[in-house]
PDB file of C-alpha atoms in Angstrom:
ATOM      1  CA  UNK R   1      11.885  11.634  40.502  1.00  0.00           C
ATOM      2  CA  UNK R   2      10.546  14.448  38.334  1.00  0.00           C
ATOM      3  CA  UNK R   3      13.953  16.017  37.717  1.00  0.00           C
ATOM      4  CA  UNK R   4      16.101  16.075  34.585  1.00  0.00           C
ATOM      5  CA  UNK R   5      17.331  12.548  33.914  1.00  0.00           C
ATOM      6  CA  UNK R   6      20.561  11.831  32.101  1.00  0.00           C
ATOM      7  CA  UNK R   7      22.006   8.476  31.140  1.00  0.00           C
ATOM      8  CA  UNK R   8      24.361   6.892  31.234  1.00  0.00           C
ATOM      9  CA  UNK R   9      26.016   8.534  34.232  1.00  0.00           C
ATOM     10  CA  UNK R  10      29.403   7.283  33.074  1.00  0.00           C
ATOM     11  CA  UNK R  11      30.448   6.336  29.552  1.00  0.00           C
ATOM     12  CA  UNK R  12      33.793   4.975  28.424  1.00  0.00           C
ATOM     13  CA  UNK R  13      34.700   4.920  24.754  1.00  0.00           C
ATOM     14  CA  UNK R  14      37.835   4.227  22.735  1.00  0.00           C
ATOM     15  CA  UNK R  15      39.122   6.780  20.257  1.00  0.00           C
ATOM     16  CA  UNK R  16      37.166   6.600  17.023  1.00  0.00           C
ATOM     17  CA  UNK R  17      33.976   5.180  18.548  1.00  0.00           C
ATOM     18  CA  UNK R  18      30.642   6.946  18.843  1.00  0.00           C
ATOM     19  CA  UNK R  19      29.175   8.303  22.074  1.00  0.00           C
ATOM     20  CA  UNK R  20      25.433   8.805  22.612  1.00  0.00           C
ATOM     21  CA  UNK R  21      24.254  10.782  25.620  1.00  0.00           C
ATOM     22  CA  UNK R  22      20.579  10.910  26.537  1.00  0.00           C
ATOM     23  CA  UNK R  23      18.544  13.494  28.399  1.00  0.00           C
ATOM     24  CA  UNK R  24      14.923  13.392  29.510  1.00  0.00           C
ATOM     25  CA  UNK R  25      13.741  16.857  30.588  1.00  0.00           C
ATOM     26  CA  UNK R  26      11.626  17.617  33.602  1.00  0.00           C
ATOM     27  CA  UNK R  27       7.948  16.859  33.202  1.00  0.00           C
ATOM     28  CA  UNK R  28       6.265  19.716  31.392  1.00  0.00           C
ATOM     29  CA  UNK R  29       9.525  21.120  30.015  1.00  0.00           C
ATOM     30  CA  UNK R  30       9.914  21.325  26.259  1.00  0.00           C
ATOM     31  CA  UNK R  31      13.224  23.201  26.046  1.00  0.00           C
ATOM     32  CA  UNK R  32      16.546  21.398  26.425  1.00  0.00           C
ATOM     33  CA  UNK R  33      20.082  22.752  26.665  1.00  0.00           C
ATOM     34  CA  UNK R  34      23.386  20.864  26.536  1.00  0.00           C
ATOM     35  CA  UNK R  35      26.573  22.039  28.264  1.00  0.00           C
ATOM     36  CA  UNK R  36      30.104  20.699  28.548  1.00  0.00           C
ATOM     37  CA  UNK R  37      32.205  21.049  31.683  1.00  0.00           C
ATOM     38  CA  UNK R  38      35.941  20.452  31.784  1.00  0.00           C
ATOM     39  CA  UNK R  39      37.721  19.967  35.148  1.00  0.00           C
ATOM     40  CA  UNK R  40      38.115  23.219  37.079  1.00  0.00           C
ATOM     41  CA  UNK R  41      36.157  25.085  34.417  1.00  0.00           C
ATOM     42  CA  UNK R  42      32.662  26.450  34.156  1.00  0.00           C
ATOM     43  CA  UNK R  43      29.875  25.149  31.998  1.00  0.00           C
ATOM     44  CA  UNK R  44      30.132  25.909  28.297  1.00  0.00           C
ATOM     45  CA  UNK R  45      26.920  26.176  26.308  1.00  0.00           C
ATOM     46  CA  UNK R  46      26.692  23.808  23.355  1.00  0.00           C
ATOM     47  CA  UNK R  47      23.160  23.704  21.953  1.00  0.00           C
ATOM     48  CA  UNK R  48      19.550  24.661  22.676  1.00  0.00           C
ATOM     49  CA  UNK R  49      16.677  22.581  21.336  1.00  0.00           C
ATOM     50  CA  UNK R  50      12.925  22.494  21.397  1.00  0.00           C
ATOM     51  CA  UNK R  51      10.927  19.490  20.321  1.00  0.00           C
ATOM     52  CA  UNK R  52      12.038  18.600  16.767  1.00  0.00           C
ATOM     53  CA  UNK R  53      13.944  21.893  16.359  1.00  0.00           C
ATOM     54  CA  UNK R  54      17.463  23.131  16.957  1.00  0.00           C
ATOM     55  CA  UNK R  55      17.141  26.726  18.120  1.00  0.00           C
ATOM     56  CA  UNK R  56      20.764  27.685  18.804  1.00  0.00           C
ATOM     57  CA  UNK R  57      23.803  25.502  18.111  1.00  0.00           C
ATOM     58  CA  UNK R  58      26.399  28.241  18.268  1.00  0.00           C
ATOM     59  CA  UNK R  59      28.399  26.383  20.941  1.00  0.00           C
ATOM     60  CA  UNK R  60      28.592  23.074  19.106  1.00  0.00           C
ATOM     61  CA  UNK R  61      31.838  22.067  17.399  1.00  0.00           C
ATOM     62  CA  UNK R  62      31.273  22.122  13.642  1.00  0.00           C
ATOM     63  CA  UNK R  63      32.326  18.519  13.138  1.00  0.00           C
ATOM     64  CA  UNK R  64      31.500  15.207  14.823  1.00  0.00           C
ATOM     65  CA  UNK R  65      28.898  16.652  17.208  1.00  0.00           C
ATOM     66  CA  UNK R  66      25.142  16.607  16.654  1.00  0.00           C
ATOM     67  CA  UNK R  67      22.026  16.895  18.791  1.00  0.00           C
ATOM     68  CA  UNK R  68      18.372  16.099  18.409  1.00  0.00           C
ATOM     69  CA  UNK R  69      15.196  16.291  20.436  1.00  0.00           C
ATOM     70  CA  UNK R  70      12.575  14.157  18.695  1.00  0.00           C
ATOM     71  CA  UNK R  71       8.841  14.431  19.141  1.00  0.00           C
ATOM     72  CA  UNK R  72       8.898  11.289  21.263  1.00  0.00           C
ATOM     73  CA  UNK R  73      11.729  10.253  23.539  1.00  0.00           C
ATOM     74  CA  UNK R  74      14.758  11.906  25.066  1.00  0.00           C
ATOM     75  CA  UNK R  75      17.142  14.429  23.635  1.00  0.00           C
ATOM     76  CA  UNK R  76      20.325  12.867  22.271  1.00  0.00           C
ATOM     77  CA  UNK R  77      23.802  14.381  22.069  1.00  0.00           C
ATOM     78  CA  UNK R  78      25.877  12.359  19.628  1.00  0.00           C
ATOM     79  CA  UNK R  79      29.641  12.525  19.283  1.00  0.00           C
ATOM     80  CA  UNK R  80      31.135  10.624  16.358  1.00  0.00           C
ATOM     81  CA  UNK R  81      34.736   9.435  16.122  1.00  0.00           C
ATOM     82  CA  UNK R  82      35.545  10.524  19.655  1.00  0.00           C
ATOM     83  CA  UNK R  83      38.986  11.893  20.532  1.00  0.00           C
ATOM     84  CA  UNK R  84      40.737  12.273  23.894  1.00  0.00           C
ATOM     85  CA  UNK R  85      39.770  15.950  24.044  1.00  0.00           C
ATOM     86  CA  UNK R  86      36.091  14.999  24.182  1.00  0.00           C
ATOM     87  CA  UNK R  87      36.572  13.681  27.724  1.00  0.00           C
ATOM     88  CA  UNK R  88      34.402  15.875  29.928  1.00  0.00           C
ATOM     89  CA  UNK R  89      31.179  16.006  31.899  1.00  0.00           C
ATOM     90  CA  UNK R  90      28.175  16.749  29.715  1.00  0.00           C
ATOM     91  CA  UNK R  91      25.172  18.316  31.395  1.00  0.00           C
ATOM     92  CA  UNK R  92      21.648  18.709  30.157  1.00  0.00           C
ATOM     93  CA  UNK R  93      19.242  21.346  31.442  1.00  0.00           C
ATOM     94  CA  UNK R  94      15.585  21.977  30.741  1.00  0.00           C
ATOM     95  CA  UNK R  95      13.090  24.786  31.113  1.00  0.00           C
ATOM     96  CA  UNK R  96       9.357  25.035  30.481  1.00  0.00           C
ATOM     97  CA  UNK R  97       9.874  27.707  27.838  1.00  0.00           C
ATOM     98  CA  UNK R  98      12.566  29.917  26.380  1.00  0.00           C
ATOM     99  CA  UNK R  99      11.445  33.172  27.950  1.00  0.00           C
ATOM    100  CA  UNK R 100      13.424  35.228  30.385  1.00  0.00           C
ATOM    101  CA  UNK R 101      11.583  34.361  33.570  1.00  0.00           C
ATOM    102  CA  UNK R 102      12.158  30.601  33.771  1.00  0.00           C
ATOM    103  CA  UNK R 103      15.597  29.422  34.902  1.00  0.00           C
ATOM    104  CA  UNK R 104      17.130  26.168  33.721  1.00  0.00           C
ATOM    105  CA  UNK R 105      17.226  23.021  35.847  1.00  0.00           C
ATOM    106  CA  UNK R 106      20.092  20.582  35.433  1.00  0.00           C
ATOM    107  CA  UNK R 107      20.570  16.839  35.434  1.00  0.00           C
ATOM    108  CA  UNK R 108      23.515  15.138  37.135  1.00  0.00           C
ATOM    109  CA  UNK R 109      25.459  14.795  33.911  1.00  0.00           C
ATOM    110  CA  UNK R 110      27.205  12.106  31.893  1.00  0.00           C
ATOM    111  CA  UNK R 111      30.921  11.718  32.469  1.00  0.00           C
ATOM    112  CA  UNK R 112      32.561  10.712  29.221  1.00  0.00           C
ATOM    113  CA  UNK R 113      35.996   9.156  29.292  1.00  0.00           C
ATOM    114  CA  UNK R 114      37.948   8.445  26.122  1.00  0.00           C
ATOM    115  CA  UNK R 115      40.634   5.789  26.260  1.00  0.00           C
TER     116      UNK R 115
ATOM    117  CA  UNK V   1      38.701  38.302  28.045  1.00  0.00           C
ATOM    118  CA  UNK V   2      36.139  35.854  29.422  1.00  0.00           C
ATOM    119  CA  UNK V   3      32.496  36.929  29.506  1.00  0.00           C
ATOM    120  CA  UNK V   4      32.269  36.037  33.203  1.00  0.00           C
ATOM    121  CA  UNK V   5      35.129  36.007  35.697  1.00  0.00           C
ATOM    122  CA  UNK V   6      34.992  34.168  38.982  1.00  0.00           C
ATOM    123  CA  UNK V   7      37.745  33.504  41.514  1.00  0.00           C
ATOM    124  CA  UNK V   8      38.191  29.713  41.651  1.00  0.00           C
ATOM    125  CA  UNK V   9      39.234  29.677  45.298  1.00  0.00           C
ATOM    126  CA  UNK V  10      39.323  27.417  47.188  1.00  0.00           C
ATOM    127  CA  UNK V  11      37.748  29.453  49.954  1.00  0.00           C
ATOM    128  CA  UNK V  12      37.970  27.914  53.420  1.00  0.00           C
ATOM    129  CA  UNK V  13      35.938  29.337  56.315  1.00  0.00           C
ATOM    130  CA  UNK V  14      34.915  28.160  59.805  1.00  0.00           C
ATOM    131  CA  UNK V  15      31.360  27.100  60.475  1.00  0.00           C
ATOM    132  CA  UNK V  16      29.121  30.073  61.239  1.00  0.00           C
ATOM    133  CA  UNK V  17      31.121  32.554  59.153  1.00  0.00           C
ATOM    134  CA  UNK V  18      29.617  34.889  56.574  1.00  0.00           C
ATOM    135  CA  UNK V  19      30.742  33.918  53.084  1.00  0.00           C
ATOM    136  CA  UNK V  20      31.003  36.332  50.173  1.00  0.00           C
ATOM    137  CA  UNK V  21      31.230  34.968  46.623  1.00  0.00           C
ATOM    138  CA  UNK V  22      31.625  37.259  43.628  1.00  0.00           C
ATOM    139  CA  UNK V  23      31.600  37.425  39.848  1.00  0.00           C
ATOM    140  CA  UNK V  24      32.396  40.161  37.390  1.00  0.00           C
ATOM    141  CA  UNK V  25      31.241  40.307  33.813  1.00  0.00           C
ATOM    142  CA  UNK V  26      31.948  42.271  30.690  1.00  0.00           C
ATOM    143  CA  UNK V  27      28.666  42.245  28.744  1.00  0.00           C
ATOM    144  CA  UNK V  28      26.368  45.065  29.846  1.00  0.00           C
ATOM    145  CA  UNK V  29      23.447  43.356  28.046  1.00  0.00           C
ATOM    146  CA  UNK V  30      23.130  40.689  30.743  1.00  0.00           C
ATOM    147  CA  UNK V  31      19.870  41.068  32.639  1.00  0.00           C
ATOM    148  CA  UNK V  32      19.322  37.732  34.392  1.00  0.00           C
ATOM    149  CA  UNK V  33      21.707  36.594  37.092  1.00  0.00           C
ATOM    150  CA  UNK V  34      21.787  33.241  38.796  1.00  0.00           C
ATOM    151  CA  UNK V  35      23.749  31.364  41.396  1.00  0.00           C
ATOM    152  CA  UNK V  36      24.040  27.588  41.277  1.00  0.00           C
ATOM    153  CA  UNK V  37      25.519  25.215  43.823  1.00  0.00           C
ATOM    154  CA  UNK V  38      27.274  22.110  42.553  1.00  0.00           C
ATOM    155  CA  UNK V  39      28.276  19.225  44.766  1.00  0.00           C
ATOM    156  CA  UNK V  40      30.948  16.836  43.570  1.00  0.00           C
ATOM    157  CA  UNK V  41      29.704  14.454  40.847  1.00  0.00           C
ATOM    158  CA  UNK V  42      26.315  16.168  40.744  1.00  0.00           C
ATOM    159  CA  UNK V  43      24.594  18.680  38.486  1.00  0.00           C
ATOM    160  CA  UNK V  44      24.265  22.394  39.299  1.00  0.00           C
ATOM    161  CA  UNK V  45      21.353  23.203  41.595  1.00  0.00           C
ATOM    162  CA  UNK V  46      19.666  26.591  41.286  1.00  0.00           C
ATOM    163  CA  UNK V  47      20.047  28.688  44.450  1.00  0.00           C
ATOM    164  CA  UNK V  48      19.138  32.223  43.524  1.00  0.00           C
ATOM    165  CA  UNK V  49      17.743  33.963  40.480  1.00  0.00           C
ATOM    166  CA  UNK V  50      17.533  37.727  40.074  1.00  0.00           C
ATOM    167  CA  UNK V  51      16.531  40.099  37.328  1.00  0.00           C
ATOM    168  CA  UNK V  52      18.427  43.353  36.786  1.00  0.00           C
ATOM    169  CA  UNK V  53      19.954  45.214  39.729  1.00  0.00           C
ATOM    170  CA  UNK V  54      19.201  44.982  43.421  1.00  0.00           C
ATOM    171  CA  UNK V  55      19.137  42.492  46.249  1.00  0.00           C
ATOM    172  CA  UNK V  56      17.262  39.275  46.803  1.00  0.00           C
ATOM    173  CA  UNK V  57      17.165  37.303  50.019  1.00  0.00           C
ATOM    174  CA  UNK V  58      16.193  33.676  50.580  1.00  0.00           C
ATOM    175  CA  UNK V  59      16.867  32.243  53.992  1.00  0.00           C
ATOM    176  CA  UNK V  60      20.611  32.375  54.675  1.00  0.00           C
ATOM    177  CA  UNK V  61      21.372  33.445  51.099  1.00  0.00           C
ATOM    178  CA  UNK V  62      21.434  36.979  49.703  1.00  0.00           C
ATOM    179  CA  UNK V  63      22.160  37.797  46.072  1.00  0.00           C
ATOM    180  CA  UNK V  64      23.263  41.274  45.012  1.00  0.00           C
ATOM    181  CA  UNK V  65      23.562  42.690  41.520  1.00  0.00           C
ATOM    182  CA  UNK V  66      25.368  45.939  40.700  1.00  0.00           C
ATOM    183  CA  UNK V  67      24.938  46.467  36.969  1.00  0.00           C
ATOM    184  CA  UNK V  68      26.809  49.763  36.977  1.00  0.00           C
ATOM    185  CA  UNK V  69      29.932  47.947  38.178  1.00  0.00           C
ATOM    186  CA  UNK V  70      29.124  44.694  36.334  1.00  0.00           C
ATOM    187  CA  UNK V  71      29.515  42.848  39.618  1.00  0.00           C
ATOM    188  CA  UNK V  72      27.351  40.262  41.368  1.00  0.00           C
ATOM    189  CA  UNK V  73      27.658  38.716  44.812  1.00  0.00           C
ATOM    190  CA  UNK V  74      26.239  35.860  46.823  1.00  0.00           C
ATOM    191  CA  UNK V  75      26.344  36.080  50.619  1.00  0.00           C
ATOM    192  CA  UNK V  76      25.852  33.044  52.830  1.00  0.00           C
ATOM    193  CA  UNK V  77      25.110  33.748  56.491  1.00  0.00           C
ATOM    194  CA  UNK V  78      25.784  31.282  59.293  1.00  0.00           C
ATOM    195  CA  UNK V  79      27.630  28.969  56.918  1.00  0.00           C
ATOM    196  CA  UNK V  80      27.322  25.218  57.515  1.00  0.00           C
ATOM    197  CA  UNK V  81      29.563  22.284  56.530  1.00  0.00           C
ATOM    198  CA  UNK V  82      26.748  21.220  54.192  1.00  0.00           C
ATOM    199  CA  UNK V  83      27.357  24.449  52.252  1.00  0.00           C
ATOM    200  CA  UNK V  84      30.720  23.040  51.138  1.00  0.00           C
ATOM    201  CA  UNK V  85      30.432  22.872  47.354  1.00  0.00           C
ATOM    202  CA  UNK V  86      31.372  24.739  44.200  1.00  0.00           C
ATOM    203  CA  UNK V  87      29.297  27.854  43.550  1.00  0.00           C
ATOM    204  CA  UNK V  88      28.735  28.910  39.962  1.00  0.00           C
ATOM    205  CA  UNK V  89      27.428  32.259  38.842  1.00  0.00           C
ATOM    206  CA  UNK V  90      25.528  32.412  35.572  1.00  0.00           C
ATOM    207  CA  UNK V  91      23.988  35.171  33.544  1.00  0.00           C
ATOM    208  CA  UNK V  92      22.013  35.743  30.405  1.00  0.00           C
ATOM    209  CA  UNK V  93      20.209  38.389  28.435  1.00  0.00           C
ATOM    210  CA  UNK V  94      16.592  38.657  27.425  1.00  0.00           C
ATOM    211  CA  UNK V  95      16.041  35.624  25.274  1.00  0.00           C
ATOM    212  CA  UNK V  96      17.437  33.426  28.021  1.00  0.00           C
ATOM    213  CA  UNK V  97      18.408  30.596  25.737  1.00  0.00           C
ATOM    214  CA  UNK V  98      22.104  30.714  26.590  1.00  0.00           C
ATOM    215  CA  UNK V  99      23.687  31.023  29.989  1.00  0.00           C
ATOM    216  CA  UNK V 100      27.227  32.215  30.521  1.00  0.00           C
ATOM    217  CA  UNK V 101      28.851  30.580  33.511  1.00  0.00           C
ATOM    218  CA  UNK V 102      31.733  31.552  35.724  1.00  0.00           C
ATOM    219  CA  UNK V 103      34.319  28.855  36.358  1.00  0.00           C
ATOM    220  CA  UNK V 104      33.037  28.346  39.914  1.00  0.00           C
ATOM    221  CA  UNK V 105      34.373  29.027  43.415  1.00  0.00           C
ATOM    222  CA  UNK V 106      35.076  26.023  45.605  1.00  0.00           C
ATOM    223  CA  UNK V 107      33.916  26.628  49.190  1.00  0.00           C
ATOM    224  CA  UNK V 108      34.919  24.555  52.201  1.00  0.00           C
ATOM    225  CA  UNK V 109      33.147  25.196  55.510  1.00  0.00           C
ATOM    226  CA  UNK V 110      35.067  23.613  58.361  1.00  0.00           C
ATOM    227  CA  UNK V 111      33.154  22.268  61.397  1.00  0.00           C
TER     228      UNK V 111
END
Protein backbone atom coordinates (compact mmCIF):
# COMPACT_ATOMS: atom_id res chain seq x y z
CA UNK A 1 0.00 0.00 0.00
CA UNK A 2 1.66 3.20 -1.19
CA UNK A 3 -0.85 5.50 0.51
CA UNK A 4 -0.47 7.71 3.58
CA UNK A 5 -0.09 5.48 6.62
CA UNK A 6 -1.14 6.56 10.08
CA UNK A 7 -0.77 4.67 13.33
CA UNK A 8 -2.18 3.81 15.65
CA UNK A 9 -5.69 3.81 14.20
CA UNK A 10 -7.15 4.13 17.69
CA UNK A 11 -5.46 5.52 20.79
CA UNK A 12 -6.88 5.72 24.29
CA UNK A 13 -5.22 7.89 26.91
CA UNK A 14 -6.09 9.08 30.41
CA UNK A 15 -6.10 12.77 31.22
CA UNK A 16 -2.58 14.02 31.82
CA UNK A 17 -0.84 11.38 29.69
CA UNK A 18 0.99 11.97 26.43
CA UNK A 19 -0.30 10.99 23.00
CA UNK A 20 1.99 10.34 20.02
CA UNK A 21 0.48 10.04 16.56
CA UNK A 22 2.57 8.89 13.62
CA UNK A 23 2.26 9.54 9.91
CA UNK A 24 4.25 8.11 7.02
CA UNK A 25 3.59 10.08 3.81
CA UNK A 26 3.06 8.60 0.40
CA UNK A 27 6.21 7.47 -1.35
CA UNK A 28 7.88 10.44 -2.98
CA UNK A 29 6.00 12.99 -0.87
CA UNK A 30 8.03 15.31 1.32
CA UNK A 31 5.26 17.61 2.57
CA UNK A 32 3.02 16.62 5.47
CA UNK A 33 -0.06 18.29 6.90
CA UNK A 34 -1.95 17.51 10.11
CA UNK A 35 -5.68 18.14 10.60
CA UNK A 36 -8.12 17.62 13.44
CA UNK A 37 -11.73 16.59 12.90
CA UNK A 38 -14.40 16.81 15.58
CA UNK A 39 -17.71 14.91 15.15
CA UNK A 40 -20.02 16.55 12.61
CA UNK A 41 -17.36 19.14 11.80
CA UNK A 42 -14.96 19.68 8.96
CA UNK A 43 -11.23 19.26 9.03
CA UNK A 44 -9.27 21.97 10.81
CA UNK A 45 -5.72 22.64 9.68
CA UNK A 46 -3.11 22.31 12.41
CA UNK A 47 0.40 22.29 10.95
CA UNK A 48 2.37 21.94 7.71
CA UNK A 49 5.84 20.42 7.70
CA UNK A 50 8.59 19.55 5.29
CA UNK A 51 11.48 17.32 6.19
CA UNK A 52 13.12 18.79 9.32
CA UNK A 53 11.16 22.06 9.01
CA UNK A 54 7.89 23.44 10.30
CA UNK A 55 6.50 25.64 7.54
CA UNK A 56 3.17 26.77 8.99
CA UNK A 57 1.90 26.00 12.50
CA UNK A 58 -0.78 28.65 12.62
CA UNK A 59 -3.48 26.07 13.45
CA UNK A 60 -1.65 24.45 16.34
CA UNK A 61 -2.72 25.24 19.91
CA UNK A 62 0.05 27.25 21.56
CA UNK A 63 0.49 24.82 24.44
CA UNK A 64 0.85 21.05 24.76
CA UNK A 65 0.91 20.37 21.01
CA UNK A 66 4.03 19.88 18.91
CA UNK A 67 4.91 18.31 15.58
CA UNK A 68 8.04 17.14 13.85
CA UNK A 69 9.05 15.53 10.59
CA UNK A 70 12.61 14.24 10.99
CA UNK A 71 15.01 13.46 8.19
CA UNK A 72 14.40 9.76 8.75
CA UNK A 73 11.14 8.23 9.89
CA UNK A 74 7.54 9.34 10.13
CA UNK A 75 6.06 12.65 11.10
CA UNK A 76 4.97 12.78 14.73
CA UNK A 77 2.16 14.82 16.28
CA UNK A 78 2.67 14.95 20.03
CA UNK A 79 0.07 16.04 22.56
CA UNK A 80 1.28 16.42 26.14
CA UNK A 81 -0.93 16.32 29.23
CA UNK A 82 -4.02 15.41 27.24
CA UNK A 83 -7.44 16.72 28.25
CA UNK A 84 -10.94 15.53 27.35
CA UNK A 85 -11.23 18.22 24.68
CA UNK A 86 -8.37 16.63 22.73
CA UNK A 87 -10.63 13.71 21.82
CA UNK A 88 -10.97 13.82 18.04
CA UNK A 89 -9.87 12.19 14.81
CA UNK A 90 -6.46 13.39 13.67
CA UNK A 91 -5.70 13.12 9.98
CA UNK A 92 -2.42 13.41 8.17
CA UNK A 93 -2.11 14.35 4.50
CA UNK A 94 0.87 14.51 2.19
CA UNK A 95 1.78 16.07 -1.13
CA UNK A 96 4.87 15.86 -3.33
CA UNK A 97 5.49 19.59 -2.98
CA UNK A 98 3.88 22.73 -1.63
CA UNK A 99 2.91 24.26 -4.95
CA UNK A 100 -0.59 24.98 -6.10
CA UNK A 101 -1.02 22.14 -8.56
CA UNK A 102 -0.64 19.11 -6.29
CA UNK A 103 -3.60 18.23 -4.05
CA UNK A 104 -3.18 16.56 -0.68
CA UNK A 105 -3.81 12.86 -0.10
CA UNK A 106 -5.06 11.69 3.28
CA UNK A 107 -4.49 8.76 5.59
CA UNK A 108 -7.31 7.04 7.47
CA UNK A 109 -6.62 8.94 10.67
CA UNK A 110 -5.97 8.24 14.34
CA UNK A 111 -8.98 8.35 16.63
CA UNK A 112 -7.89 9.67 20.00
CA UNK A 113 -10.08 9.06 23.01
CA UNK A 114 -9.35 10.64 26.38
CA UNK A 115 -10.75 8.96 29.46
CA UNK B 1 -18.48 33.86 9.86
CA UNK B 2 -16.86 30.60 8.76
CA UNK B 3 -14.50 30.69 5.79
CA UNK B 4 -16.44 27.88 4.10
CA UNK B 5 -20.11 27.05 4.61
CA UNK B 6 -21.62 23.72 3.71
CA UNK B 7 -25.08 22.34 4.46
CA UNK B 8 -24.56 19.29 6.70
CA UNK B 9 -27.61 17.46 5.40
CA UNK B 10 -28.31 14.60 5.64
CA UNK B 11 -29.40 14.40 2.02
CA UNK B 12 -31.36 11.29 1.10
CA UNK B 13 -32.04 10.43 -2.55
CA UNK B 14 -33.20 7.34 -4.49
CA UNK B 15 -30.74 5.39 -6.58
CA UNK B 16 -30.31 6.92 -10.03
CA UNK B 17 -31.08 10.48 -8.93
CA UNK B 18 -28.92 13.49 -9.74
CA UNK B 19 -27.31 14.87 -6.59
CA UNK B 20 -26.27 18.48 -6.13
CA UNK B 21 -23.86 19.39 -3.32
CA UNK B 22 -22.83 22.97 -2.65
CA UNK B 23 -20.47 25.19 -0.69
CA UNK B 24 -20.19 28.92 -0.30
CA UNK B 25 -17.12 30.79 0.83
CA UNK B 26 -16.16 34.24 1.94
CA UNK B 27 -12.51 34.64 0.89
CA UNK B 28 -12.21 35.84 -2.70
CA UNK B 29 -8.50 34.87 -2.69
CA UNK B 30 -9.31 31.16 -2.94
CA UNK B 31 -8.19 29.75 -6.28
CA UNK B 32 -8.07 25.98 -5.81
CA UNK B 33 -11.25 24.05 -5.14
CA UNK B 34 -11.55 20.41 -4.22
CA UNK B 35 -14.17 17.85 -3.37
CA UNK B 36 -13.38 14.92 -1.10
CA UNK B 37 -15.48 11.90 -0.26
CA UNK B 38 -15.21 10.44 3.22
CA UNK B 39 -16.63 7.09 4.20
CA UNK B 40 -17.25 6.36 7.86
CA UNK B 41 -14.03 5.69 9.81
CA UNK B 42 -11.90 6.45 6.76
CA UNK B 43 -9.83 9.38 5.54
CA UNK B 44 -11.01 11.86 2.90
CA UNK B 45 -10.52 10.66 -0.66
CA UNK B 46 -9.92 13.23 -3.40
CA UNK B 47 -12.71 13.25 -6.00
CA UNK B 48 -12.33 16.44 -7.97
CA UNK B 49 -9.81 19.25 -8.14
CA UNK B 50 -10.33 22.47 -10.06
CA UNK B 51 -8.45 25.70 -10.48
CA UNK B 52 -10.31 29.02 -10.70
CA UNK B 53 -13.75 29.20 -12.31
CA UNK B 54 -15.46 26.82 -14.69
CA UNK B 55 -16.58 23.23 -14.94
CA UNK B 56 -14.75 19.95 -14.73
CA UNK B 57 -16.22 16.55 -15.50
CA UNK B 58 -14.96 13.12 -14.49
CA UNK B 59 -17.25 10.21 -15.15
CA UNK B 60 -20.47 10.69 -13.18
CA UNK B 61 -19.05 13.69 -11.31
CA UNK B 62 -19.09 17.33 -12.40
CA UNK B 63 -17.53 20.15 -10.38
CA UNK B 64 -18.54 23.77 -10.95
CA UNK B 65 -16.91 26.90 -9.61
CA UNK B 66 -18.52 30.35 -9.73
CA UNK B 67 -15.99 32.75 -8.26
CA UNK B 68 -18.18 35.79 -8.82
CA UNK B 69 -20.79 34.28 -6.48
CA UNK B 70 -18.23 32.51 -4.26
CA UNK B 71 -20.13 29.28 -4.81
CA UNK B 72 -19.00 25.79 -5.78
CA UNK B 73 -21.02 22.70 -6.64
CA UNK B 74 -20.53 18.99 -7.12
CA UNK B 75 -23.06 17.09 -9.24
CA UNK B 76 -23.34 13.31 -9.14
CA UNK B 77 -25.27 11.71 -12.00
CA UNK B 78 -26.92 8.30 -11.77
CA UNK B 79 -26.22 8.12 -8.05
CA UNK B 80 -25.44 4.69 -6.57
CA UNK B 81 -25.74 3.32 -3.02
CA UNK B 82 -21.93 3.18 -2.99
CA UNK B 83 -21.96 6.99 -3.27
CA UNK B 84 -23.39 7.14 0.27
CA UNK B 85 -20.75 9.04 2.23
CA UNK B 86 -19.91 12.49 3.56
CA UNK B 87 -18.75 14.94 0.91
CA UNK B 88 -16.33 17.67 1.94
CA UNK B 89 -15.49 20.73 -0.08
CA UNK B 90 -12.07 22.28 0.40
CA UNK B 91 -10.34 25.32 -0.97
CA UNK B 92 -7.05 27.12 -0.84
CA UNK B 93 -5.13 29.98 -2.34
CA UNK B 94 -1.90 30.03 -4.27
CA UNK B 95 0.61 28.65 -1.83
CA UNK B 96 -1.61 25.64 -1.25
CA UNK B 97 -0.18 24.81 2.13
CA UNK B 98 -3.47 25.18 3.99
CA UNK B 99 -6.86 23.87 2.99
CA UNK B 100 -10.09 25.25 4.35
CA UNK B 101 -12.77 22.61 4.64
CA UNK B 102 -16.52 22.75 4.78
CA UNK B 103 -18.16 20.74 7.54
CA UNK B 104 -19.33 18.11 5.05
CA UNK B 105 -22.69 16.99 3.64
CA UNK B 106 -23.84 13.49 4.50
CA UNK B 107 -25.40 11.77 1.48
CA UNK B 108 -27.52 8.63 1.59
CA UNK B 109 -28.46 6.96 -1.70
CA UNK B 110 -31.28 4.49 -1.17
CA UNK B 111 -31.45 1.34 -3.34
